[in-house]
Short mmCIF file of C-alpha atoms in Angstrom, two decimals:
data_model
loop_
_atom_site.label_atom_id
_atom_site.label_comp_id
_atom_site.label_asym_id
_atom_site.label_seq_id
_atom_site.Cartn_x
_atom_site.Cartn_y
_atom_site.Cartn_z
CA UNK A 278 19.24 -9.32 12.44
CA UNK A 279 17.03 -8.57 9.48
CA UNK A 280 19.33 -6.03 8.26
CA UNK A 281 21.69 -9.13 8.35
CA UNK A 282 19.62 -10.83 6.00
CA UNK A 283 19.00 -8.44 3.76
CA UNK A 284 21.94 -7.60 3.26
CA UNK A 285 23.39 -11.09 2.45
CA UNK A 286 20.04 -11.75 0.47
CA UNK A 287 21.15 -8.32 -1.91
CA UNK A 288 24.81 -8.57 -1.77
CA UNK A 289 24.42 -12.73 -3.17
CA UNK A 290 22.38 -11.25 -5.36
CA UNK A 291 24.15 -8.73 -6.54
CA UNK A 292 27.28 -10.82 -7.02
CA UNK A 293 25.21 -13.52 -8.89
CA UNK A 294 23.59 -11.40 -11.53
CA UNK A 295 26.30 -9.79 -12.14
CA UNK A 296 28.18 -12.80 -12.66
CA UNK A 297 25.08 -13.62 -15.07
CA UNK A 298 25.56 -10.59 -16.88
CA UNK A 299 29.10 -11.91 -17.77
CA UNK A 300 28.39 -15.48 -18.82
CA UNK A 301 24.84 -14.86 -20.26
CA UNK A 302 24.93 -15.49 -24.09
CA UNK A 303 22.20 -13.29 -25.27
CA UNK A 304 23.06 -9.62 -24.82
CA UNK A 305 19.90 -8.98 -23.98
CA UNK A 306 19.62 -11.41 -21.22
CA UNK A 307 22.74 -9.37 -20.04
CA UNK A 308 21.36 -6.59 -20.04
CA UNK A 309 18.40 -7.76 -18.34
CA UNK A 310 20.61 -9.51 -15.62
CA UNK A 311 22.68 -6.34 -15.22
CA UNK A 312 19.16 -4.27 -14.34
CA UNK A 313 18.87 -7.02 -11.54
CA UNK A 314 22.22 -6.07 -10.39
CA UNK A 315 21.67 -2.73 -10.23
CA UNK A 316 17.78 -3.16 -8.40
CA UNK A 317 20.32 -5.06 -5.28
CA UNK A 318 23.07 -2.46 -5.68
CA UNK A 319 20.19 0.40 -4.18
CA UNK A 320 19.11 -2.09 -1.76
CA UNK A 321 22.42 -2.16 -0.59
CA UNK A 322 22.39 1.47 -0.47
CA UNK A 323 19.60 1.35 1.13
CA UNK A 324 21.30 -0.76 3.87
CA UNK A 325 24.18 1.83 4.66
CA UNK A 326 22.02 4.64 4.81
CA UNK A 327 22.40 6.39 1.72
CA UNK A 328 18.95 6.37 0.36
CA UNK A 329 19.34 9.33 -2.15
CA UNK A 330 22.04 7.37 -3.96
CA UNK A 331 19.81 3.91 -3.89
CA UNK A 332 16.54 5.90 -5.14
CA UNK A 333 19.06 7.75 -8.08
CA UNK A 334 20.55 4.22 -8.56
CA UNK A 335 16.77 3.58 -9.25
CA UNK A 336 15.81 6.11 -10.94
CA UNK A 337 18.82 6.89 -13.39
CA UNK A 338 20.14 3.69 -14.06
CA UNK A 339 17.03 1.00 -13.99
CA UNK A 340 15.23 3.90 -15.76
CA UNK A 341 17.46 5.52 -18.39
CA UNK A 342 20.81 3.89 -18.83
CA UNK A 343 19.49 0.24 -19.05
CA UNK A 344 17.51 1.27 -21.28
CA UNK A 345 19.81 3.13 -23.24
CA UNK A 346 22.10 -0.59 -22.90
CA UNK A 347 19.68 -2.11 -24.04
CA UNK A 348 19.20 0.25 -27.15
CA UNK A 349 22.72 0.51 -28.11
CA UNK A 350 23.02 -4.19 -27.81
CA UNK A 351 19.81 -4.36 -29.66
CA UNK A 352 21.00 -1.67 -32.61
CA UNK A 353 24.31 -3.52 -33.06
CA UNK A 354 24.64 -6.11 -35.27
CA UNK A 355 26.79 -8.19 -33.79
CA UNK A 356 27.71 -11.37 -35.43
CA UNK A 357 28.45 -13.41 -32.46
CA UNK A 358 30.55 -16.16 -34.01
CA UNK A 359 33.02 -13.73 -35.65
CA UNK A 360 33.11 -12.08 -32.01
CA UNK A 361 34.03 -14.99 -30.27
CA UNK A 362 36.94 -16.16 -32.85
CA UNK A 363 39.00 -13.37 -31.58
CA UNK A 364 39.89 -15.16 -28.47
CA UNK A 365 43.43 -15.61 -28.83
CA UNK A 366 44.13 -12.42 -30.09
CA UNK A 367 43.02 -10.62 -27.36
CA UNK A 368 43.66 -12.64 -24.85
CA UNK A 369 47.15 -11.04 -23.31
CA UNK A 370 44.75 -7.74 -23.49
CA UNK A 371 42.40 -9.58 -21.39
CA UNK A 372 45.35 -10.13 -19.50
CA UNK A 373 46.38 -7.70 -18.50
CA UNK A 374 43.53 -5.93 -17.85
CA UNK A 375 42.78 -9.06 -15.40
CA UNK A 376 46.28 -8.17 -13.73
CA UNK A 377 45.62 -4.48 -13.35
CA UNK A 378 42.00 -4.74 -11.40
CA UNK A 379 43.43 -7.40 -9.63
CA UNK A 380 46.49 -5.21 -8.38
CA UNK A 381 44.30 -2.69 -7.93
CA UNK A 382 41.88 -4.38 -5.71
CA UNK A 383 44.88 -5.81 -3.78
CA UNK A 384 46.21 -2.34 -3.12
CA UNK A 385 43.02 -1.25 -1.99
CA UNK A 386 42.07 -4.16 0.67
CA UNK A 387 46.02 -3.30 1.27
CA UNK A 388 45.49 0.20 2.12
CA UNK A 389 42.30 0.08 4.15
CA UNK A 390 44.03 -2.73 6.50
CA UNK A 391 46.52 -0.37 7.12
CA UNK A 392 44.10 1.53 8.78
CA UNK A 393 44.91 5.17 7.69
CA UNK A 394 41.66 5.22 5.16
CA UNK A 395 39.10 5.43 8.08
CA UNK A 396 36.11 6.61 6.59
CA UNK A 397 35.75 9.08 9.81
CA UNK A 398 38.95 11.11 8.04
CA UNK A 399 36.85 12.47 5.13
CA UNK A 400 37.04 15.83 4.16
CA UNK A 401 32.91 16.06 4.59
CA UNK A 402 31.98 13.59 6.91
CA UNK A 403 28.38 12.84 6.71
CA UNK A 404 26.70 14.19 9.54
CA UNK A 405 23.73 12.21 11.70
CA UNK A 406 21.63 14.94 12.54
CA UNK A 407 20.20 15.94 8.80
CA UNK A 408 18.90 13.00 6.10
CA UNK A 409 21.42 12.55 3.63
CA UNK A 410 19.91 14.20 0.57
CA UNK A 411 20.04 17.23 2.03
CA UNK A 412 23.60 17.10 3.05
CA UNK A 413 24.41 16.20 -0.31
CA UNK A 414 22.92 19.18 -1.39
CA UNK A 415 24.61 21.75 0.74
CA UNK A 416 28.05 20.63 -0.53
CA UNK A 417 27.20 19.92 -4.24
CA UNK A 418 26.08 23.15 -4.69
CA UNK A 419 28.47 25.21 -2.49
CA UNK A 420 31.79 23.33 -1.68
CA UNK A 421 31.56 21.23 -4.85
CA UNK A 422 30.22 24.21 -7.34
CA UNK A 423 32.48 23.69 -10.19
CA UNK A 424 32.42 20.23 -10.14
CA UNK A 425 28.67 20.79 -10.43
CA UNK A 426 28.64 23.11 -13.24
CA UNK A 427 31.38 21.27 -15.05
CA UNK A 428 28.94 17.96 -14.60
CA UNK A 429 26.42 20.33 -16.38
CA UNK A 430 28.29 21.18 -19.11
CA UNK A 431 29.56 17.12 -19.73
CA UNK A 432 25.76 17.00 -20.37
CA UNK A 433 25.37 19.89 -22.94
CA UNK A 434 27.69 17.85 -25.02
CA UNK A 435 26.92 14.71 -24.52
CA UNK A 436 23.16 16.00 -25.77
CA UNK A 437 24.70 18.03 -28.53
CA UNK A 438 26.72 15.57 -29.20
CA UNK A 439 23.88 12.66 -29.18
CA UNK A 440 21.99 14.95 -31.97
CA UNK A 441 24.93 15.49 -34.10
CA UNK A 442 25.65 12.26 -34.59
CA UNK A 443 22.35 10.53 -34.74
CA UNK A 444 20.05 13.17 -36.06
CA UNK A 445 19.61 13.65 -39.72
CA UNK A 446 16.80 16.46 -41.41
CA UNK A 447 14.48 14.03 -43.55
CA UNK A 448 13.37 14.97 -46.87
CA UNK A 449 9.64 15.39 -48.23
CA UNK A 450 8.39 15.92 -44.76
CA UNK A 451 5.52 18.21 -44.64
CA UNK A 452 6.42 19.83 -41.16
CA UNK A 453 3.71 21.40 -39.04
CA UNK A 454 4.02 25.20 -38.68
CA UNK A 455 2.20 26.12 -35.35
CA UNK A 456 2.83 29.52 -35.73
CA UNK A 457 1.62 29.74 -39.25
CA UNK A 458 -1.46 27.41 -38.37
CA UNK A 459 -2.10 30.02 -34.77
CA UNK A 460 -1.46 33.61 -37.21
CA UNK A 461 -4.25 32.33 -39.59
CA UNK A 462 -8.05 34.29 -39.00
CA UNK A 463 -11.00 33.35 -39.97
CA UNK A 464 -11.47 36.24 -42.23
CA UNK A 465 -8.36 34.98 -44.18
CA UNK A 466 -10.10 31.09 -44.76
CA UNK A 467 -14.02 32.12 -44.69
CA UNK A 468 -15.70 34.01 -47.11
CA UNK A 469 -19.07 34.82 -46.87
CA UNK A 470 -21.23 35.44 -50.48
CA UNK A 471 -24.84 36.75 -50.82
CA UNK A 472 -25.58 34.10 -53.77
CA UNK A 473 -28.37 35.21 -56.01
CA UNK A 474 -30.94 32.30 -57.14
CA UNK A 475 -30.12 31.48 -60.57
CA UNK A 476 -26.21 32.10 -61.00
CA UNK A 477 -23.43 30.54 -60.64
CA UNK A 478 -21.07 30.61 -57.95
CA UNK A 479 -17.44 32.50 -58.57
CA UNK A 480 -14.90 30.80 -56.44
CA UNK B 143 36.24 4.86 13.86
CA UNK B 144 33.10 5.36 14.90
CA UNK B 145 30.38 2.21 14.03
CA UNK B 146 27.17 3.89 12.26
CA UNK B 147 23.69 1.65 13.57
CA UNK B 148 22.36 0.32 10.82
CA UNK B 149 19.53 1.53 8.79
CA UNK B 150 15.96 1.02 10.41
CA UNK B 151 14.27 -1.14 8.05
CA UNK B 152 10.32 -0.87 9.54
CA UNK B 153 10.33 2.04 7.50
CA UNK B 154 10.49 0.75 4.71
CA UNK B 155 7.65 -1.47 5.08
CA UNK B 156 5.10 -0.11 3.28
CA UNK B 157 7.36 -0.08 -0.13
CA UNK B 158 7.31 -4.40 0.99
CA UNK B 159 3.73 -3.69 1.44
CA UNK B 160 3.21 -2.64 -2.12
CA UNK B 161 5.70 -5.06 -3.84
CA UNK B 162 3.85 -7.87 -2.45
CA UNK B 163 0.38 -6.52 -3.36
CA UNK B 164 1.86 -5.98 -7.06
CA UNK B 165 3.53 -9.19 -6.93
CA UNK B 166 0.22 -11.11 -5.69
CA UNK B 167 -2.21 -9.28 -8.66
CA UNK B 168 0.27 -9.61 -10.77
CA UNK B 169 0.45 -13.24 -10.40
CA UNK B 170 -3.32 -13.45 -10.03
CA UNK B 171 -3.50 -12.63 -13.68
CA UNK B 172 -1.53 -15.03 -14.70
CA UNK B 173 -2.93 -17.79 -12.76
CA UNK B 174 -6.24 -17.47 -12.67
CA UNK B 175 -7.15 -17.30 -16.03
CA UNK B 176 -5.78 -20.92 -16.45
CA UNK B 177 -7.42 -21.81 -13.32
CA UNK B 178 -10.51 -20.87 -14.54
CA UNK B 179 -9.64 -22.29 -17.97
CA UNK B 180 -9.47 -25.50 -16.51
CA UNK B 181 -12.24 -25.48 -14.12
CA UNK B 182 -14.45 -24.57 -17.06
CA UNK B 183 -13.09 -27.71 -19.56
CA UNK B 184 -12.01 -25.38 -22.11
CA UNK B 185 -8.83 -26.35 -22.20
CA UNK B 186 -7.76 -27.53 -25.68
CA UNK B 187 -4.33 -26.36 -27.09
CA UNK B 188 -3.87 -25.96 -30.45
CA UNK B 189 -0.88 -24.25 -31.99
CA UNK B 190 -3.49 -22.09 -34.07
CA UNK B 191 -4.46 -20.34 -30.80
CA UNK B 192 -0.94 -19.43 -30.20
CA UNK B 193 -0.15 -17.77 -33.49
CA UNK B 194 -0.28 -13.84 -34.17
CA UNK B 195 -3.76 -12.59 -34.73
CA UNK B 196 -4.06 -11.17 -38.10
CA UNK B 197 -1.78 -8.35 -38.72
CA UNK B 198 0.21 -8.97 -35.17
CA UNK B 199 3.71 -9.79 -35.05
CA UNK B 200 5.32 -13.14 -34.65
CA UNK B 201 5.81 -13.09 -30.54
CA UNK B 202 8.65 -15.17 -30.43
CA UNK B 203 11.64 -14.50 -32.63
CA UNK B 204 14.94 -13.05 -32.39
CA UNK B 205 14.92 -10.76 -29.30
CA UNK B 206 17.75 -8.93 -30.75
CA UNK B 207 15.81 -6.99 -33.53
CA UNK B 208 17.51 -3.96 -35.14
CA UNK B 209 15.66 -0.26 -35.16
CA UNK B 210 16.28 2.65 -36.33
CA UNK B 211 18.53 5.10 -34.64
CA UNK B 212 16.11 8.20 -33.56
CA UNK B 213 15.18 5.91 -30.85
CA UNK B 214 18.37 6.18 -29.36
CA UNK B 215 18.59 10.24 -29.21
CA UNK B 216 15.11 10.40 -27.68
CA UNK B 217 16.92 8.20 -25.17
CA UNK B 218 20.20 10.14 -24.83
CA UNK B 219 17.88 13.17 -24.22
CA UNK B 220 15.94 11.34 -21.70
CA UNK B 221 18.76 10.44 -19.85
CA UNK B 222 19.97 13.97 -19.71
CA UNK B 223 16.93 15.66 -18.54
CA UNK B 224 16.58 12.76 -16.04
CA UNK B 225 20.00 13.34 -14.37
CA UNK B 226 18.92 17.26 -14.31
CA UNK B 227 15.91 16.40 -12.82
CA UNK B 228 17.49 13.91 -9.93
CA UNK B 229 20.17 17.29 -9.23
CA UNK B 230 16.85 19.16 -8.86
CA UNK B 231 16.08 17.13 -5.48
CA UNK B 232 18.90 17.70 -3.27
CA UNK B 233 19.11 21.51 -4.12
CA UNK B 234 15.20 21.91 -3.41
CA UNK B 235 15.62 19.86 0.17
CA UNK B 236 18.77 22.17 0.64
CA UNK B 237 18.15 25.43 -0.67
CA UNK B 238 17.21 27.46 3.13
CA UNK B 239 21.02 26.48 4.17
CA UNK B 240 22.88 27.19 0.64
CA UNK B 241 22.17 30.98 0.15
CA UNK B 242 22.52 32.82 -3.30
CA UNK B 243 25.55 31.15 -4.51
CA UNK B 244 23.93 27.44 -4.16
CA UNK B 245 20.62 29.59 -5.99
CA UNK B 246 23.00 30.70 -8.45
CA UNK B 247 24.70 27.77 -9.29
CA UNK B 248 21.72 25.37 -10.25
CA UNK B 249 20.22 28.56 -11.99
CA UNK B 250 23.60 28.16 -14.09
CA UNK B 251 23.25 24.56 -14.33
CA UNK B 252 19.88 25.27 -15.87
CA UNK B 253 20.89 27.49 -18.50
CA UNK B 254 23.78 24.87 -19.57
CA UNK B 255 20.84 22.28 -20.09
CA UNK B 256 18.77 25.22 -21.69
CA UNK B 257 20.98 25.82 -24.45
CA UNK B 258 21.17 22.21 -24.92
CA UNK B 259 17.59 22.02 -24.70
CA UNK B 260 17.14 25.33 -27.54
CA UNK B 261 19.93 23.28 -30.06
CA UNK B 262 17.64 19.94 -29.66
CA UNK B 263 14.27 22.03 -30.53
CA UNK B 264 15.99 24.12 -33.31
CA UNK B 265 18.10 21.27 -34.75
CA UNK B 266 14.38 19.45 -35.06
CA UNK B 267 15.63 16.72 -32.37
CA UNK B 268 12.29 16.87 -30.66
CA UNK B 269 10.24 15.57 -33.80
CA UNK B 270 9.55 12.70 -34.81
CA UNK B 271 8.59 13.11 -38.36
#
């Protein structure tokens, strides 16, 4: 019963803020909308038992790629007038990308109501008797290796790739050299001097 | 096919627990200060109160205000090291059952993010200035 409700109460509201997202008119209301969406996506995660993938929904997208959304609307300038007056240019795009997901969504309420997409008919099908994180992790790392390391190496570029295009060496920055600063002795800054009275000091 | 139960939700009770003790303090300090504003008769508005003290900012304005780009690669590498970081979870829970090879492969994994890691310290991506 109260599994019921929650998951109406995260699946309306997953459905409404991500309708928001679409028909807010700041970006950054979007944005904020879509972070919603994703908070009820884990708590329907939550609901059918996968809580690894609700607590990385959590974790990875609330934390890191909203953010980075939020980054990337806020360092465009978009001039939302001229955005909008494009309408009827791209609207057979629009189109037909309305026609494809709809075809595609058909195909796939089509399929599963033909009943040979059980879920039981997976090639790893989770098991009951060990929490879910850890089943993940016996098949990422052993069945699902390459995958793995390939996922790994998506990540080396998208960080190299992240540098190379946004990072740029500034000029007439006075960098700190730790090494420099941890090689220097005492004996190399201090100099001690038995100063007789009456002369002056050579520096 | 087989029907799963569904979840147990009394477990996750104490993470309501907390959510409603943040929710009530955090809405304590909000309240209460007016509360106690008005209790005491100090309540006089006067747009002067609301502007930016001294050398503040204007608070309300544009929320879409541009800035610069290096706050999007300390980003990019968050992200990054995050995602390595949530793959670090299911191979520690795992790692009696997956023997050497499972060892092996986030050891790999590792090294991919530690060259990344090495370019974005010797490229000067780490600093700010």
């Amino acid at each position: 019963m109260i599994q019921l409700i929650a998951f109406y109460l995260f699946a309306v509201m997953v459905v409404g803020s991500a309708a928001l997202t679409i028909f807010a008119r700041n970006p950054v209301h979007s944005v904020l909308w879509l972070i919603l969406a994703f908070f009820n996506a884990a708590g329907l995660m939550l609901l059918a038992g996968a809580e690894f993938i609700a607590m990385l929904l959590i974790i990875v997208y609330v934390g890191a790629v909203a953010v980075l959304f939020l980054f990337v609307v806020m360092m465009l300038d978009i001039d939302f007038a001229e955005l909008r007056s494009g309408f009827a240019r791209y609207a057979p795009l629009g189109v037909l990308l309305i026609v494809v997901l709809a075809a595609e969504m058909i195909f796939a309420v089509g399929a599963w109501s033909a009943g040979s997409l059980a879920l039981s008919q997976r090639i790893a099908p989770t098991p009951d008797e060990i929490p879910n994180i850890q089943a993940l992790g016996t098949l990422i790392y052993t069945r699902y290796l390459f995958i793995f390391e390939a996922a790994g190496l998506v990540l080396l570029v998208a960080m190299i790739g992240a540098i190379v295009l946004t990072h740029r060496a500034r000029g007439g920055v006075r960098v700190q050299n730790v090494w420099q600063q941890n090689k220097r002795r005492p004996q190399d800054a201090v100099r001690n001097i038995n100063q007789p009275v009456g002369q002056g000091v050579e520096l | 096919m087989r029907e799963k139960p569904l979840v147990d939700l009394s477990q996750y009770l104490p993470i309501l627990l907390f959510l409603g003790v943040a929710l009530a303090i955090s809405g304590a300090f909000v309240v209460l200060p007016m509360i106690v504003n008005r209790l005491t008769g100090t309540a006089k508005p006067n747009p002067d109160k609301l502007a930016e003290y001294e050398c503040g900012f204007p608070a309300f304005e544009d929320s879409r205000a541009q800035f610069d780009v290096r706050f999007y690669l300390v980003a990019i590498l968050f992200i990054v090291f995050d995602l390595e970081a949530a793959f670090l979870y299911p191979w520690a829970v795992s790692l009696g059952g997956i023997g050497l090879t499972g060892w092996a492969s986030m050891m790999l994994f590792l090294v991919e993010l530690g060259i990344g890691f090495a370019y974005a310290w010797k490229k000067g991506a780490l600093d700010w200035e």
